[in-house]
Amino acid sequence: MTIRAVVRGVGHYLPERVVPNAWFEERVDTTDEWIVTRTGIERRHFAAENEATSDLAVKAAEAALKDAGIGAEGVDAIIVATSTPDFTFPSVATMVQGRLGLTHGFAFDMQAVCAGFVYALANANALIVSGQAGRVLVIGAETFSRILDFEDRGTCVLFGDGAGAVVLEADEAAGTTSDRGILATDLHSDGRHRELLYVDGGVSTTGTSGRLRMQGNAVFRHAVEKLANTAHTALDKAGLSGADVDWIVPHQANLRIITATAQRMQVPMEKVVVTVQDHGNTSAASIPLALSVGKERGQIKTGDLIVTEAIGGGLAWGSVVLRW
């Protein structure tokens, strides 16, 4: 028998404030048509002034636990993927642990920017397969609106706030491609490309949180190539191919990247869960948000083979193949 990390529940939370493209027309030299044509984004959510990343994470976690039909006391570990923590320390994960009332287990944050949730899933899978945890709550949560330069029209229109979460649980399986759970993971990074996507501040440099900076065209080129390659690699590791895929649930950065990656994988867009039009780029939150919305829509069903893939600053990228 083989131990698999199986998704038992999924949930998400979006701040109440919805920001349409028209809001940016009043602030920078842009139009709704320009934003939609180049990104596919129509609206996004921004957190309220008194709403922090941990607040979003807790609400997504509660939704996932409810969907799984378990209480917080049944969780052994919490991993929060985020690049916008409430504080330098403690971690958002330990704050979520406290808010949920957990007095056992362990919790930590994962920082791989937009690839954070994929990295967190891979680490949660390793914890479960190795026997260090039986049930892991994996959360992606971001308040990117706090690090945007609202005078930079090339970046400020792209990002939004939100959170998504999944409950992973150890389960005995036959060790075949038909098993439910995570079947393969593939992670990469290349620090030579730091200047392509970064935030120009930090504790040991400026003492400030800084603002997001990006070379959009270069990021696009890297994203399409690297996302398709990592997805194929993960499928190969699992002994599967693009023809076996029921759904691609990609990082929701840009509709053009999503479309180009699907084409490279030879998977039709009818098999891609797309939420970028409503949420914008929510960084580490985008994949769990899309998983939750995909299930809510009735797209994702038990037994479906899913590929998730993401790339973010670092550059860091990777993919996970799982059967729902």
mmCIF file of C-alpha atoms in Angstrom:
data_model
loop_
_atom_site.group_PDB
_atom_site.id
_atom_site.type_symbol
_atom_site.label_atom_id
_atom_site.label_comp_id
_atom_site.label_asym_id
_atom_site.label_seq_id
_atom_site.Cartn_x
_atom_site.Cartn_y
_atom_site.Cartn_z
ATOM 1 C CA MET A 1 0.000 0.000 0.000
ATOM 2 C CA THR A 2 1.004 3.624 -0.618
ATOM 3 C CA ILE A 3 0.194 6.679 1.475
ATOM 4 C CA ARG A 4 -1.365 9.493 -0.542
ATOM 5 C CA ALA A 5 -2.225 13.063 0.502
ATOM 6 C CA VAL A 6 -5.907 13.346 -0.460
ATOM 7 C CA VAL A 7 -7.950 16.556 -0.650
ATOM 8 C CA ARG A 8 -10.772 16.262 1.904
ATOM 9 C CA GLY A 9 -12.034 19.820 1.785
ATOM 10 C CA VAL A 10 -11.566 23.130 0.015
ATOM 11 C CA GLY A 11 -12.730 26.678 0.675
ATOM 12 C CA HIS A 12 -12.011 30.314 -0.067
ATOM 13 C CA TYR A 13 -12.639 33.869 1.059
ATOM 14 C CA LEU A 14 -12.714 37.139 -0.866
ATOM 15 C CA PRO A 15 -12.864 40.609 0.725
ATOM 16 C CA GLU A 16 -16.178 42.419 0.309
ATOM 17 C CA ARG A 17 -14.723 45.334 -1.646
ATOM 18 C CA VAL A 18 -14.851 44.730 -5.409
ATOM 19 C CA VAL A 19 -12.630 46.978 -7.540
ATOM 20 C CA PRO A 20 -13.631 47.145 -11.231
ATOM 21 C CA ASN A 21 -11.281 48.252 -13.989
ATOM 22 C CA ALA A 22 -13.109 51.582 -14.118
ATOM 23 C CA TRP A 23 -11.595 52.449 -10.718
ATOM 24 C CA PHE A 24 -8.131 52.539 -12.312
ATOM 25 C CA GLU A 25 -9.295 54.695 -15.229
ATOM 26 C CA GLU A 26 -9.652 57.543 -12.734
ATOM 27 C CA ARG A 27 -6.131 57.103 -11.368
ATOM 28 C CA VAL A 28 -3.725 56.049 -14.132
ATOM 29 C CA ASP A 29 -3.552 56.257 -17.916
ATOM 30 C CA THR A 30 -5.479 53.079 -18.725
ATOM 31 C CA THR A 31 -8.880 51.836 -19.844
ATOM 32 C CA ASP A 32 -11.099 48.886 -19.121
ATOM 33 C CA GLU A 33 -10.575 47.708 -22.716
ATOM 34 C CA TRP A 34 -6.773 47.892 -22.374
ATOM 35 C CA ILE A 35 -6.803 45.854 -19.146
ATOM 36 C CA VAL A 36 -9.240 43.204 -20.401
ATOM 37 C CA THR A 37 -7.501 42.797 -23.764
ATOM 38 C CA ARG A 38 -4.047 42.325 -22.268
ATOM 39 C CA THR A 39 -4.870 40.435 -19.085
ATOM 40 C CA GLY A 40 -8.439 39.145 -19.126
ATOM 41 C CA ILE A 41 -9.028 40.836 -15.759
ATOM 42 C CA GLU A 42 -12.354 42.631 -15.250
ATOM 43 C CA ARG A 43 -12.404 43.114 -11.482
ATOM 44 C CA ARG A 44 -10.566 42.157 -8.306
ATOM 45 C CA HIS A 45 -11.104 42.331 -4.539
ATOM 46 C CA PHE A 46 -9.186 44.592 -2.147
ATOM 47 C CA ALA A 47 -9.024 43.990 1.592
ATOM 48 C CA ALA A 48 -10.541 46.549 3.932
ATOM 49 C CA GLU A 49 -8.201 48.818 5.901
ATOM 50 C CA ASN A 50 -8.638 46.745 9.051
ATOM 51 C CA GLU A 51 -8.395 43.412 7.205
ATOM 52 C CA ALA A 52 -5.039 41.594 7.274
ATOM 53 C CA THR A 53 -3.741 38.520 5.473
ATOM 54 C CA SER A 54 -4.354 36.372 8.570
ATOM 55 C CA ASP A 55 -8.015 37.446 8.594
ATOM 56 C CA LEU A 56 -8.463 36.226 5.018
ATOM 57 C CA ALA A 57 -6.543 33.022 5.771
ATOM 58 C CA VAL A 58 -8.692 32.167 8.800
ATOM 59 C CA LYS A 59 -11.933 32.569 6.853
ATOM 60 C CA ALA A 60 -10.684 30.408 3.972
ATOM 61 C CA ALA A 61 -9.466 27.801 6.479
ATOM 62 C CA GLU A 62 -12.824 27.703 8.228
ATOM 63 C CA ALA A 63 -14.581 27.198 4.878
ATOM 64 C CA ALA A 64 -12.225 24.335 3.955
ATOM 65 C CA LEU A 65 -12.648 22.641 7.331
ATOM 66 C CA LYS A 66 -16.417 22.902 7.023
ATOM 67 C CA ASP A 67 -16.264 21.398 3.533
ATOM 68 C CA ALA A 68 -14.126 18.553 4.903
ATOM 69 C CA GLY A 69 -16.569 17.991 7.742
ATOM 70 C CA ILE A 70 -13.914 18.166 10.442
ATOM 71 C CA GLY A 71 -13.069 20.480 13.307
ATOM 72 C CA ALA A 72 -9.836 22.413 13.612
ATOM 73 C CA GLU A 73 -8.721 20.042 16.386
ATOM 74 C CA GLY A 74 -8.321 17.363 13.709
ATOM 75 C CA VAL A 75 -5.472 19.250 11.983
ATOM 76 C CA ASP A 76 -1.848 18.275 12.666
ATOM 77 C CA ALA A 77 -0.108 21.063 10.755
ATOM 78 C CA ILE A 78 -0.829 24.358 9.002
ATOM 79 C CA ILE A 79 1.130 25.785 6.083
ATOM 80 C CA VAL A 80 0.337 29.284 4.839
ATOM 81 C CA ALA A 81 1.744 30.371 1.481
ATOM 82 C CA THR A 82 2.040 34.156 1.423
ATOM 83 C CA SER A 83 4.311 37.041 0.419
ATOM 84 C CA THR A 84 2.255 39.612 2.321
ATOM 85 C CA PRO A 85 2.324 38.532 5.993
ATOM 86 C CA ASP A 86 0.762 40.613 8.753
ATOM 87 C CA PHE A 87 4.144 41.041 10.451
ATOM 88 C CA THR A 88 7.808 40.249 9.852
ATOM 89 C CA PHE A 89 7.158 37.632 12.529
ATOM 90 C CA PRO A 90 5.364 35.674 13.884
ATOM 91 C CA SER A 91 4.215 33.693 10.862
ATOM 92 C CA VAL A 92 0.703 34.009 9.524
ATOM 93 C CA ALA A 93 0.376 30.248 10.006
ATOM 94 C CA THR A 94 0.885 30.429 13.772
ATOM 95 C CA MET A 95 -1.625 33.287 13.931
ATOM 96 C CA VAL A 96 -4.151 31.128 12.074
ATOM 97 C CA GLN A 97 -3.341 28.265 14.442
ATOM 98 C CA GLY A 98 -4.126 30.498 17.414
ATOM 99 C CA ARG A 99 -7.319 31.892 15.899
ATOM 100 C CA LEU A 100 -8.586 28.384 15.125
ATOM 101 C CA GLY A 101 -7.938 27.339 18.725
ATOM 102 C CA LEU A 102 -5.292 24.698 17.971
ATOM 103 C CA THR A 103 -2.954 23.957 20.873
ATOM 104 C CA HIS A 104 -1.095 21.084 19.235
ATOM 105 C CA GLY A 105 0.851 20.396 16.046
ATOM 106 C CA PHE A 106 2.946 22.926 14.173
ATOM 107 C CA ALA A 107 2.516 25.791 11.705
ATOM 108 C CA PHE A 108 4.785 27.713 9.352
ATOM 109 C CA ASP A 109 4.719 30.056 6.352
ATOM 110 C CA MET A 110 5.949 29.279 2.828
ATOM 111 C CA GLN A 111 7.338 32.132 0.708
ATOM 112 C CA ALA A 112 7.629 31.427 -3.008
ATOM 113 C CA VAL A 113 5.466 34.345 -4.180
ATOM 114 C CA CYS A 114 2.946 33.235 -6.827
ATOM 115 C CA ALA A 115 4.349 29.684 -6.740
ATOM 116 C CA GLY A 116 3.846 29.576 -2.976
ATOM 117 C CA PHE A 117 0.783 27.349 -2.931
ATOM 118 C CA VAL A 118 2.380 24.769 -5.233
ATOM 119 C CA TYR A 119 5.448 24.735 -2.947
ATOM 120 C CA ALA A 120 3.173 24.440 0.094
ATOM 121 C CA LEU A 121 1.260 21.520 -1.443
ATOM 122 C CA ALA A 122 4.525 19.733 -2.211
ATOM 123 C CA ASN A 123 5.747 20.231 1.353
ATOM 124 C CA ALA A 124 2.432 19.141 2.859
ATOM 125 C CA ASN A 125 2.558 16.043 0.677
ATOM 126 C CA ALA A 126 6.077 15.269 1.956
ATOM 127 C CA LEU A 127 4.938 15.662 5.573
ATOM 128 C CA ILE A 128 2.041 13.270 5.027
ATOM 129 C CA VAL A 129 3.917 10.659 2.993
ATOM 130 C CA SER A 130 6.764 10.628 5.542
ATOM 131 C CA GLY A 131 4.314 10.156 8.419
ATOM 132 C CA GLN A 132 5.059 13.453 10.173
ATOM 133 C CA ALA A 133 1.446 14.610 9.827
ATOM 134 C CA GLY A 134 -1.836 12.883 9.149
ATOM 135 C CA ARG A 135 -3.809 15.952 8.177
ATOM 136 C CA VAL A 136 -2.450 19.284 6.911
ATOM 137 C CA LEU A 137 -4.326 22.530 6.323
ATOM 138 C CA VAL A 138 -2.718 24.297 3.346
ATOM 139 C CA ILE A 139 -3.650 27.940 2.796
ATOM 140 C CA GLY A 140 -2.745 30.551 0.198
ATOM 141 C CA ALA A 141 -3.528 34.093 1.387
ATOM 142 C CA GLU A 142 -2.478 37.503 0.099
ATOM 143 C CA THR A 143 -3.139 41.227 0.471
ATOM 144 C CA PHE A 144 -1.140 42.367 -2.549
ATOM 145 C CA SER A 145 -3.026 45.669 -2.626
ATOM 146 C CA ARG A 146 -0.714 46.732 0.235
ATOM 147 C CA ILE A 147 2.450 46.522 -1.909
ATOM 148 C CA LEU A 148 1.198 47.978 -5.199
ATOM 149 C CA ASP A 149 2.438 51.206 -6.743
ATOM 150 C CA PHE A 150 -0.801 52.839 -7.850
ATOM 151 C CA GLU A 151 1.094 55.110 -10.224
ATOM 152 C CA ASP A 152 2.490 52.154 -12.188
ATOM 153 C CA ARG A 153 -0.240 51.200 -14.651
ATOM 154 C CA GLY A 154 1.675 48.117 -15.783
ATOM 155 C CA THR A 155 1.378 46.417 -12.385
ATOM 156 C CA CYS A 156 -1.311 47.997 -10.211
ATOM 157 C CA VAL A 157 -4.168 46.759 -12.431
ATOM 158 C CA LEU A 158 -3.045 43.132 -12.211
ATOM 159 C CA PHE A 159 -3.315 42.124 -8.572
ATOM 160 C CA GLY A 160 -5.996 41.451 -6.003
ATOM 161 C CA ASP A 161 -6.502 40.097 -2.495
ATOM 162 C CA GLY A 162 -8.002 36.821 -1.354
ATOM 163 C CA ALA A 163 -7.423 33.433 0.233
ATOM 164 C CA GLY A 164 -8.036 29.785 -0.498
ATOM 165 C CA ALA A 165 -7.407 26.622 1.493
ATOM 166 C CA VAL A 166 -7.415 22.850 1.199
ATOM 167 C CA VAL A 167 -7.409 20.107 3.806
ATOM 168 C CA LEU A 168 -5.031 17.272 2.902
ATOM 169 C CA GLU A 169 -5.370 13.923 4.670
ATOM 170 C CA ALA A 170 -3.285 10.750 4.640
ATOM 171 C CA ASP A 171 -5.004 7.814 2.976
ATOM 172 C CA GLU A 172 -3.881 4.326 2.032
ATOM 173 C CA ALA A 173 -3.972 3.652 -1.703
ATOM 174 C CA ALA A 174 -2.904 1.020 -4.185
ATOM 175 C CA GLY A 175 -0.009 3.056 -5.558
ATOM 176 C CA THR A 176 -1.417 3.422 -9.070
ATOM 177 C CA THR A 177 -2.344 6.387 -11.269
ATOM 178 C CA SER A 178 -5.981 5.798 -10.320
ATOM 179 C CA ASP A 179 -5.310 6.699 -6.673
ATOM 180 C CA ARG A 180 -6.931 9.790 -5.222
ATOM 181 C CA GLY A 181 -4.512 12.365 -3.871
ATOM 182 C CA ILE A 182 -1.224 13.937 -4.901
ATOM 183 C CA LEU A 183 0.466 11.764 -7.520
ATOM 184 C CA ALA A 184 3.524 13.871 -8.362
ATOM 185 C CA THR A 185 5.176 17.228 -7.681
ATOM 186 C CA ASP A 186 7.835 19.235 -9.524
ATOM 187 C CA LEU A 187 9.576 22.326 -8.109
ATOM 188 C CA HIS A 188 12.188 24.708 -9.550
ATOM 189 C CA SER A 189 13.816 28.075 -8.946
ATOM 190 C CA ASP A 190 16.435 30.258 -10.636
ATOM 191 C CA GLY A 191 17.728 33.208 -8.646
ATOM 192 C CA ARG A 192 19.464 34.735 -11.675
ATOM 193 C CA HIS A 193 16.132 36.298 -12.674
ATOM 194 C CA ARG A 194 15.484 38.263 -9.485
ATOM 195 C CA GLU A 195 15.180 41.586 -11.287
ATOM 196 C CA LEU A 196 12.230 40.431 -13.398
ATOM 197 C CA LEU A 197 9.739 40.422 -10.524
ATOM 198 C CA TYR A 198 10.451 41.718 -7.030
ATOM 199 C CA VAL A 199 9.439 44.135 -4.279
ATOM 200 C CA ASP A 200 11.881 47.000 -3.760
ATOM 201 C CA GLY A 201 11.894 46.946 0.036
ATOM 202 C CA GLY A 202 12.569 44.726 3.002
ATOM 203 C CA VAL A 203 13.624 44.503 6.633
ATOM 204 C CA SER A 204 17.380 44.298 6.028
ATOM 205 C CA THR A 205 17.550 46.744 3.100
ATOM 206 C CA THR A 206 15.130 49.659 3.277
ATOM 207 C CA GLY A 207 13.259 48.880 6.464
ATOM 208 C CA THR A 208 10.011 49.290 4.533
ATOM 209 C CA SER A 209 7.642 46.894 2.826
ATOM 210 C CA GLY A 210 8.437 48.383 -0.604
ATOM 211 C CA ARG A 211 6.434 48.240 -3.823
ATOM 212 C CA LEU A 212 6.075 45.578 -6.503
ATOM 213 C CA ARG A 213 8.220 45.918 -9.640
ATOM 214 C CA MET A 214 7.942 43.745 -12.737
ATOM 215 C CA GLN A 215 9.320 43.394 -16.257
ATOM 216 C CA GLY A 216 6.094 42.121 -17.756
ATOM 217 C CA ASN A 217 7.247 40.971 -21.195
ATOM 218 C CA ALA A 218 10.166 38.977 -19.815
ATOM 219 C CA VAL A 219 8.006 37.367 -17.130
ATOM 220 C CA PHE A 220 5.483 36.371 -19.797
ATOM 221 C CA ARG A 221 8.125 34.590 -21.867
ATOM 222 C CA HIS A 222 9.523 32.694 -18.904
ATOM 223 C CA ALA A 223 6.047 31.817 -17.633
ATOM 224 C CA VAL A 224 4.735 30.157 -20.799
ATOM 225 C CA GLU A 225 7.837 28.022 -21.307
ATOM 226 C CA LYS A 226 8.454 27.064 -17.683
ATOM 227 C CA LEU A 227 4.831 26.342 -16.766
ATOM 228 C CA ALA A 228 4.284 23.982 -19.691
ATOM 229 C CA ASN A 229 7.594 22.216 -19.003
ATOM 230 C CA THR A 230 6.984 21.709 -15.288
ATOM 231 C CA ALA A 231 3.463 20.431 -15.928
ATOM 232 C CA HIS A 232 4.765 17.871 -18.435
ATOM 233 C CA THR A 233 7.517 16.832 -16.019
ATOM 234 C CA ALA A 234 5.063 16.266 -13.166
ATOM 235 C CA LEU A 235 2.762 14.272 -15.443
ATOM 236 C CA ASP A 236 5.733 12.161 -16.572
ATOM 237 C CA LYS A 237 6.661 11.501 -12.937
ATOM 238 C CA ALA A 238 3.106 10.314 -12.318
ATOM 239 C CA GLY A 239 3.140 8.110 -15.425
ATOM 240 C CA LEU A 240 0.463 10.197 -17.107
ATOM 241 C CA SER A 241 0.126 12.574 -20.071
ATOM 242 C CA GLY A 242 -1.823 15.652 -21.129
ATOM 243 C CA ALA A 243 -4.495 13.389 -22.612
ATOM 244 C CA ASP A 244 -5.286 12.105 -19.098
ATOM 245 C CA VAL A 245 -5.914 15.572 -17.662
ATOM 246 C CA ASP A 246 -9.471 16.532 -16.726
ATOM 247 C CA TRP A 247 -8.637 20.034 -15.488
ATOM 248 C CA ILE A 248 -5.716 22.409 -15.482
ATOM 249 C CA VAL A 249 -6.061 24.745 -12.508
ATOM 250 C CA PRO A 250 -3.305 27.277 -13.207
ATOM 251 C CA HIS A 251 -1.989 30.250 -11.313
ATOM 252 C CA GLN A 252 -4.388 33.005 -12.354
ATOM 253 C CA ALA A 253 -1.921 35.681 -13.441
ATOM 254 C CA ASN A 254 -2.966 36.615 -16.933
ATOM 255 C CA LEU A 255 -5.413 35.047 -19.382
ATOM 256 C CA ARG A 256 -2.844 35.165 -22.196
ATOM 257 C CA ILE A 257 -0.355 33.154 -20.115
ATOM 258 C CA ILE A 258 -3.067 30.667 -19.149
ATOM 259 C CA THR A 259 -4.137 30.225 -22.781
ATOM 260 C CA ALA A 260 -0.591 29.922 -24.157
ATOM 261 C CA THR A 261 0.363 27.351 -21.504
ATOM 262 C CA ALA A 262 -2.724 25.238 -22.240
ATOM 263 C CA GLN A 263 -1.868 25.309 -25.938
ATOM 264 C CA ARG A 264 1.672 24.112 -25.232
ATOM 265 C CA MET A 265 0.239 21.290 -23.137
ATOM 266 C CA GLN A 266 -2.253 20.490 -25.925
ATOM 267 C CA VAL A 267 -5.147 20.787 -23.486
ATOM 268 C CA PRO A 268 -8.253 22.677 -24.702
ATOM 269 C CA MET A 269 -9.375 25.752 -22.771
ATOM 270 C CA GLU A 270 -12.625 23.918 -21.998
ATOM 271 C CA LYS A 271 -10.523 21.919 -19.524
ATOM 272 C CA VAL A 272 -8.972 24.952 -17.806
ATOM 273 C CA VAL A 273 -10.495 26.510 -14.685
ATOM 274 C CA VAL A 274 -10.320 30.278 -15.193
ATOM 275 C CA THR A 275 -11.115 32.814 -12.460
ATOM 276 C CA VAL A 276 -8.669 35.619 -13.329
ATOM 277 C CA GLN A 277 -11.476 37.780 -14.732
ATOM 278 C CA ASP A 278 -13.059 38.074 -11.271
ATOM 279 C CA HIS A 279 -10.057 37.973 -8.940
ATOM 280 C CA GLY A 280 -7.036 39.289 -10.830
ATOM 281 C CA ASN A 281 -3.692 37.881 -9.747
ATOM 282 C CA THR A 282 -3.982 36.888 -6.081
ATOM 283 C CA SER A 283 -0.473 35.381 -6.049
ATOM 284 C CA ALA A 284 -0.245 32.359 -3.712
ATOM 285 C CA ALA A 285 -4.016 32.465 -3.160
ATOM 286 C CA SER A 286 -4.952 32.076 -6.825
ATOM 287 C CA ILE A 287 -4.747 28.275 -7.190
ATOM 288 C CA PRO A 288 -6.669 27.355 -4.010
ATOM 289 C CA LEU A 289 -9.206 30.067 -4.888
ATOM 290 C CA ALA A 290 -9.636 28.532 -8.338
ATOM 291 C CA LEU A 291 -9.883 25.002 -6.897
ATOM 292 C CA SER A 292 -12.616 26.116 -4.518
ATOM 293 C CA VAL A 293 -14.523 28.057 -7.185
ATOM 294 C CA GLY A 294 -14.096 25.185 -9.646
ATOM 295 C CA LYS A 295 -15.682 22.774 -7.186
ATOM 296 C CA GLU A 296 -18.401 25.306 -6.371
ATOM 297 C CA ARG A 297 -19.237 25.664 -10.072
ATOM 298 C CA GLY A 298 -19.536 21.890 -10.431
ATOM 299 C CA GLN A 299 -16.511 21.675 -12.713
ATOM 300 C CA ILE A 300 -14.191 19.699 -10.432
ATOM 301 C CA LYS A 301 -15.547 16.339 -9.323
ATOM 302 C CA THR A 302 -14.264 13.357 -7.348
ATOM 303 C CA GLY A 303 -11.860 11.305 -9.425
ATOM 304 C CA ASP A 304 -10.850 14.126 -11.770
ATOM 305 C CA LEU A 305 -7.167 14.399 -12.660
ATOM 306 C CA ILE A 306 -5.934 17.926 -11.998
ATOM 307 C CA VAL A 307 -2.706 19.727 -12.860
ATOM 308 C CA THR A 308 -1.843 22.902 -10.976
ATOM 309 C CA GLU A 309 1.115 25.038 -12.037
ATOM 310 C CA ALA A 310 2.480 28.432 -11.038
ATOM 311 C CA ILE A 311 5.441 30.769 -11.418
ATOM 312 C CA GLY A 312 6.434 33.747 -9.320
ATOM 313 C CA GLY A 313 9.269 36.012 -8.267
ATOM 314 C CA GLY A 314 12.609 34.365 -7.641
ATOM 315 C CA LEU A 315 12.013 33.066 -10.207
ATOM 316 C CA ALA A 316 10.279 30.113 -8.545
ATOM 317 C CA TRP A 317 7.933 27.735 -10.315
ATOM 318 C CA GLY A 318 6.457 24.269 -10.120
ATOM 319 C CA SER A 319 3.466 21.996 -10.533
ATOM 320 C CA VAL A 320 1.413 19.357 -8.753
ATOM 321 C CA VAL A 321 -0.567 16.506 -10.271
ATOM 322 C CA LEU A 322 -3.417 15.229 -8.107
ATOM 323 C CA ARG A 323 -6.567 13.189 -8.420
ATOM 324 C CA TRP A 324 -9.506 14.881 -6.703
#
